[in-house]
Amino acid sequence: MSEHRRKPPQPQGGGRAASRRAAQQRPGRGAGSGRDVPTASPSGPYAEQTAHGGRADARRAAQRGAAAGRGRAGRGGNGGRGGRGGSRIVNYPRAEKDGWKRFVPSWKLVSGTFLGFFAVIVAGAGIGIASVGTPDPNKAAKAQNNVFQWSDGTQMVATGGSTNRQIVSIDAIPLSMRNAVIAAENESFETDKGVDPMGIARAVVNMATGGSTQGGSTITQQYVKNMYLDSEQTLKRKVTELFISIRLGMTEEKDKVLAGYLNTAYYGRDAYGIQAAARAYFGKDAKDLDPSQSAFLASLLKGPNLYNPDGGIGTAATPEANEKRARARWAWVLDREVAVGRMPQAERDKYREFPARVDSEQARGMSGQTGYLVEVAKQYVMKTTGITAEKMALGGYTIKTTFEKSKVEALSKAVEDTRDDFLDEKKRPQYDTFVQFGAASVDVKSGAIVALYGGPGWDHKHFSNNANTAGVPVGSTWKPYVLAAAMQYGTQNSKGAGISVDSKYLADDLTVITNRQGKPLLGKNGEPFKQKNESPQAFGYVTLDEAMRQSINVPFAQLVFDVGHAKVREVARSTGILDESMDPDNNASFALGTSTPSAIRMADSYATFAASGTHHEPFSVLQVTKDGQDLPGFQPPKEARAMDDAIADNITKVLQNVVENGTGVKAKKLGRPAAGKTGTTDQNKSAWFVGYTPELSTSVTLFRNDPNSKDKELMSMNNVGGVDSIHGGDIPAVIWTEYMREALKGKPVKQFPEPEEIGVTADASGAPTPSPPAPSYSPSPTPSAPPSSSPPPVSPSPSHGGKPSCKPWAGLYCDPETAGGTTDGNTNGGNGGNGPGGHSGGAGGFPDGGTTGMPSSPSTGRPGRPGGSTNWGMNMGASG
């Protein structure tokens, strides 16, 4: 037999079959991966032969290969086919499925996960509930004093205190109070477990989305929340409150929880707890409250800042708005008690009158101006820090204000002295009652409010702050904004360039006002609207400087259309006037003062003119400390450029002329450089004087209304003080002068910056073209007669049918030579024209007890400054 047909030698000890079986039981091993594995196919012609051995060796080799294969299958079960049916603890992704089905969890996995998560939650909740304690109202945070300081750091007043909390048992809380609170706050209180799942869900969603963290709605949850008013409302705190609420619901009696809630709740008037609230509002113990009084106190739990009829913090919390809300809530609580079966309808029908309240003890403790000063400072602190009224009432704050004691006393004295000389309520009750005074004084260089007069005082049941009131039109004190806008933006006749005060406008009474297209405005009767002045005198064309000096209405009623109402609003806004106080109508009356900024805002706004166009937001707090630490955020507000210094300084020069020779001449008695503007509104319902020196800006307002009436409607001041009509140049200017004289006593006299000339002369449409200069003639020994358009000279004789020219109330400020002039500001107007629902009448307008026809003041020769600019800087080291 040839060589190539020779068979290879066979392994011994098992034969060919054993060798083949051993090799087949080792799948998956590559070359060199283990012992006794051929490096090439055993069927190849040059395959390496296995070592000779017996049958036992072959069997052992086969067993080793099978064991290795099983190990590989177990390890690779989540990937390859060989892993199906493996012994994993969590079969996910699912090995027995193909494609996307591998990632669909089985019902076993879902249910197991849910049960595990639930077990963890239950265990955690159990641990949390077991680890928290229950609240004790006797250990609740005690109310402390808030200490308010004058600007020099001396104490003004300490308010609040721990004495205004007294814990009482459930037996001392009448059933009517318990019924009212449960009906209004938590109808299911007596049967629930202390928590509201839906309320919790809302709280979780709010916290997850960055919203409010408060969400407790049951009485139990609110009780727990009351315990942590001075703690940060974080997620950790909310979880803690939740655990405590659950524990209370499981372990405490409902009466104890309800008593705890009513003993820790805040009711306003610095009263914590039902006993303190009953004493504060009704002067009686809690056990003696009747159902109507109980319903009222239950209403306060909605939020005393908005439901206490005394008023609260913020523009929405006025006494009027709060009283309206409180009455509605009180009636709802009583009706709700009937609806849920806690009061018979017959009992409800007994209570139709809103319960009367006693005077606030807090008010009696803050007489004079103190209450108004504290309230303004509190509002500023809460607005700056976000502290709630409840947390503020807990006290512990030391608040250093911007108010200067000497200036507050000087302003109060100026008002009260003038009031005593001017008013006689016994002699003229139909005229002299309900006359209100308000005033504010602001530091020009910083915006700090140094003094204010808010009214006769909380101790006189006057809770409205007249220095911060809204709804009193400012009259002709608005005209400087119209002029400043014309200087800055120009008119339709100036081709975009700012105009000068030498521009002339028609000033005759009953002049037809035209819009920017030159078409007449239409009144309510459909006829062309004619603007009225105070005087029927025919002034002809006058400069804007002269129109401001004599406060003539017609030129400014036309100028506001030539400039544009939006531009005037922009200028006023830049000086600190709030949008919500501006009249929204684009009519003629807008230029004459139908807007209603507060005295504080007007003083601060005019300070912008005094500071050469630099505006500072008004502020009332310099520093706040709590537990020995300063609270952040009380740096002085940053200054902002409101207008070019040349514009502001030119406005100042025009307003100086008002004081020196115009409607504000009574303020000339100050004896130092001063600028200001008078204002009187339609039907003599309010009178203003706003003026300033280089150091201080002060506004004084006078109006008449019943502060306790529902609508606070303004009444005419005709015949008040025995005078036919009151104007800004009268009483307000006298008060301003007396105060400023005392406030600036001992201060060096400062001059206003000399303004540079600005603007182009852009006369109104229809103004006569100036004639060429006439040839010069030698002077005639007989003076020429004044032109017919000039105002008549002042008569020293008494006006108004022989009445004395100096009234008794005028005191040393009355000047007999200037007391007979015409008056400022009354217009009978008509529809302003193109504004929606146009205003009837106007405001402001003509000399306020000043003189007419006086020549302009000569050049003063004051030291000037290049470019008309000045650097006022800021001199207040702390904030508010």
XYZ file of C-alpha atoms in Angstrom, residues 522-788:
267
model
C -64.139 118.087 20.567
C -65.953 118.399 23.878
C -68.696 116.168 25.168
C -71.238 118.280 23.296
C -69.451 117.677 20.010
C -68.338 121.308 19.791
C -64.672 122.444 19.731
C -63.241 122.258 23.240
C -62.207 125.602 24.743
C -59.765 125.588 27.646
C -60.613 127.888 30.527
C -58.222 129.900 32.662
C -58.894 131.146 36.152
C -59.142 134.668 34.812
C -61.046 135.883 31.743
C -58.180 138.267 31.035
C -56.890 138.405 27.444
C -53.165 137.676 27.834
C -52.460 137.286 24.144
C -49.286 135.365 23.307
C -46.943 134.860 26.279
C -43.689 132.990 26.755
C -43.761 129.629 28.483
C -41.726 131.195 31.275
C -44.482 133.759 31.815
C -47.196 131.121 31.517
C -45.516 129.139 34.302
C -45.013 132.218 36.469
C -48.698 133.105 36.343
C -49.836 129.448 36.070
C -51.987 130.083 32.995
C -53.743 126.958 31.798
C -54.222 127.492 28.058
C -50.548 127.413 26.945
C -49.872 124.112 28.724
C -53.133 122.545 27.546
C -51.900 123.181 23.989
C -48.252 122.354 24.689
C -49.042 118.828 25.884
C -50.485 118.008 22.442
C -47.550 119.628 20.649
C -45.091 117.539 22.690
C -47.138 114.352 23.078
C -48.678 112.909 26.222
C -46.360 109.873 26.110
C -43.289 112.115 26.266
C -44.655 113.958 29.293
C -45.338 110.641 31.021
C -41.813 109.512 30.227
C -40.307 112.588 31.849
C -42.530 112.317 34.921
C -41.691 108.632 35.244
C -37.959 109.322 35.080
C -38.275 111.630 38.084
C -40.001 108.978 40.190
C -43.712 109.446 39.486
C -45.419 106.041 39.462
C -47.373 104.930 36.409
C -50.405 103.945 38.446
C -50.770 107.508 39.741
C -50.795 109.086 36.266
C -54.063 109.984 34.570
C -54.335 107.546 31.625
C -56.399 109.925 29.469
C -54.702 111.822 26.643
C -56.727 114.986 27.012
C -56.006 118.634 27.750
C -56.624 118.264 31.475
C -53.689 115.863 31.742
C -51.328 118.821 31.409
C -53.110 120.645 34.224
C -52.697 118.063 36.977
C -55.392 115.385 36.987
C -52.770 112.818 38.037
C -52.604 111.847 41.720
C -49.070 111.151 43.019
C -48.530 111.184 46.774
C -46.838 114.001 48.638
C -43.799 111.762 49.117
C -43.515 111.127 45.386
C -43.979 114.795 44.486
C -41.267 115.912 46.916
C -38.901 113.248 45.596
C -39.720 114.064 41.976
C -39.008 117.785 42.355
C -35.749 116.856 44.091
C -34.656 115.625 40.655
C -34.826 119.206 39.347
C -32.911 120.411 42.405
C -30.210 117.777 41.812
C -29.687 118.907 38.218
C -31.515 115.943 36.669
C -30.207 113.161 38.927
C -32.970 111.066 40.456
C -32.876 109.051 43.690
C -35.718 106.743 44.685
C -37.259 107.813 48.007
C -36.345 105.602 50.955
C -37.060 105.592 54.666
C -34.758 103.006 56.288
C -31.010 103.124 56.774
C -30.337 99.868 58.624
C -32.168 96.804 59.977
C -30.721 94.391 62.517
C -32.111 91.089 63.821
C -30.392 89.019 66.499
C -27.359 91.251 66.245
C -26.971 90.777 62.495
C -27.548 93.394 59.810
C -30.105 92.414 57.194
C -28.835 92.893 53.615
C -30.447 95.121 51.012
C -30.533 98.492 52.756
C -27.922 100.354 50.789
C -29.117 103.737 49.515
C -30.883 103.374 46.145
C -28.578 104.030 43.232
C -28.871 107.373 41.510
C -30.062 107.543 37.908
C -29.889 110.227 35.254
C -33.444 111.401 34.580
C -32.703 114.299 32.247
C -29.877 116.499 31.050
C -28.618 118.833 33.755
C -29.225 121.839 31.525
C -32.936 120.958 31.254
C -33.309 120.455 35.003
C -31.480 123.696 35.785
C -33.635 125.645 33.340
C -36.749 124.236 35.007
C -35.309 125.409 38.322
C -34.786 128.905 36.937
C -38.403 129.026 35.709
C -39.663 127.832 39.103
C -37.488 130.384 40.878
C -39.359 133.007 38.927
C -42.626 131.517 40.242
C -41.400 132.101 43.807
C -39.793 135.479 43.180
C -42.542 137.070 41.092
C -45.417 134.668 40.539
C -48.028 132.544 42.217
C -45.622 131.209 44.849
C -44.490 134.594 46.100
C -45.354 133.761 49.743
C -42.461 131.285 49.727
C -40.130 134.218 49.051
C -40.309 134.857 52.789
C -37.893 131.954 53.231
C -35.073 134.388 52.571
C -32.857 132.065 50.537
C -32.881 130.739 46.952
C -35.982 128.631 46.406
C -37.929 127.228 43.465
C -41.445 125.849 43.464
C -44.849 125.555 41.890
C -48.379 126.098 43.106
C -51.342 123.978 42.116
C -55.076 124.048 42.659
C -57.567 121.649 41.152
C -61.013 121.787 39.662
C -63.728 123.086 42.002
C -61.056 123.957 44.556
C -60.877 120.377 45.835
C -57.134 120.321 46.517
C -54.269 122.784 46.760
C -50.534 122.068 46.557
C -47.208 123.757 46.908
C -44.105 121.799 45.917
C -40.795 123.571 46.250
C -37.133 123.060 46.936
C -33.805 124.577 47.833
C -30.430 123.053 46.897
C -30.716 120.950 50.088
C -34.350 119.948 50.620
C -37.426 119.288 48.495
C -40.787 119.529 50.254
C -44.393 119.134 49.151
C -47.503 120.266 51.017
C -51.052 119.311 50.081
C -54.403 120.510 51.376
C -57.702 118.801 50.591
C -61.049 118.050 52.145
C -62.778 114.708 52.665
C -64.188 112.537 55.405
C -61.424 110.009 56.214
C -63.979 107.601 57.670
C -66.348 107.677 54.700
C -66.556 104.722 52.329
C -65.693 106.541 49.116
C -63.336 109.245 50.508
C -64.813 111.644 47.947
C -63.091 115.024 47.769
C -65.166 118.075 48.672
C -64.782 121.682 47.570
C -62.735 123.968 49.801
C -64.625 127.082 48.795
C -65.302 129.174 51.928
C -62.950 127.067 54.069
C -61.321 129.322 56.635
C -63.711 132.097 55.648
C -61.940 132.492 52.297
C -63.741 132.303 48.950
C -61.260 129.753 47.602
C -57.982 128.170 48.732
C -55.029 127.894 46.376
C -51.559 126.421 46.433
C -49.964 129.820 46.938
C -51.949 130.333 50.157
C -51.982 127.838 53.033
C -49.667 125.202 51.459
C -47.037 127.843 50.626
C -47.240 129.285 54.140
C -46.738 125.850 55.734
C -43.874 125.118 53.327
C -42.113 128.360 54.182
C -42.466 127.993 57.941
C -41.154 124.423 57.865
C -38.260 125.087 55.489
C -37.144 128.077 57.531
C -36.862 125.918 60.650
C -35.405 122.893 58.839
C -32.630 124.955 57.244
C -31.898 127.119 60.279
C -28.159 127.501 60.713
C -27.380 125.973 57.327
C -25.227 127.984 54.931
C -27.118 129.599 52.064
C -26.523 127.794 48.772
C -27.220 129.011 45.256
C -28.743 127.000 42.438
C -26.488 126.304 39.448
C -26.659 128.939 36.725
C -28.285 127.202 33.733
C -26.946 127.359 30.228
C -29.259 128.544 27.486
C -30.854 125.661 25.633
C -33.472 124.998 23.015
C -34.832 126.864 20.038
C -37.644 129.349 20.035
C -40.594 127.516 18.535
C -43.785 129.503 18.899
C -47.140 127.812 18.719
C -49.021 127.766 15.446
C -50.644 131.138 14.797
C -48.167 133.176 16.816
C -47.397 136.539 15.188
C -44.093 136.842 13.355
C -41.790 139.241 15.179
C -41.657 142.644 13.478
C -38.303 144.178 12.538
C -36.928 146.482 15.222
C -38.291 150.040 15.038
C -35.970 153.058 14.710
C -34.566 154.314 17.960
C -36.080 157.516 19.351
C -35.061 159.667 22.243
C -37.048 158.769 25.386
C -40.288 160.536 25.943
C -40.788 162.218 29.290
C -44.187 160.549 29.453
C -44.010 156.748 29.704
C -45.881 154.814 27.102
C -49.035 153.017 28.062
C -48.556 149.303 28.597
C -49.707 147.062 25.765
C -53.262 145.865 25.992
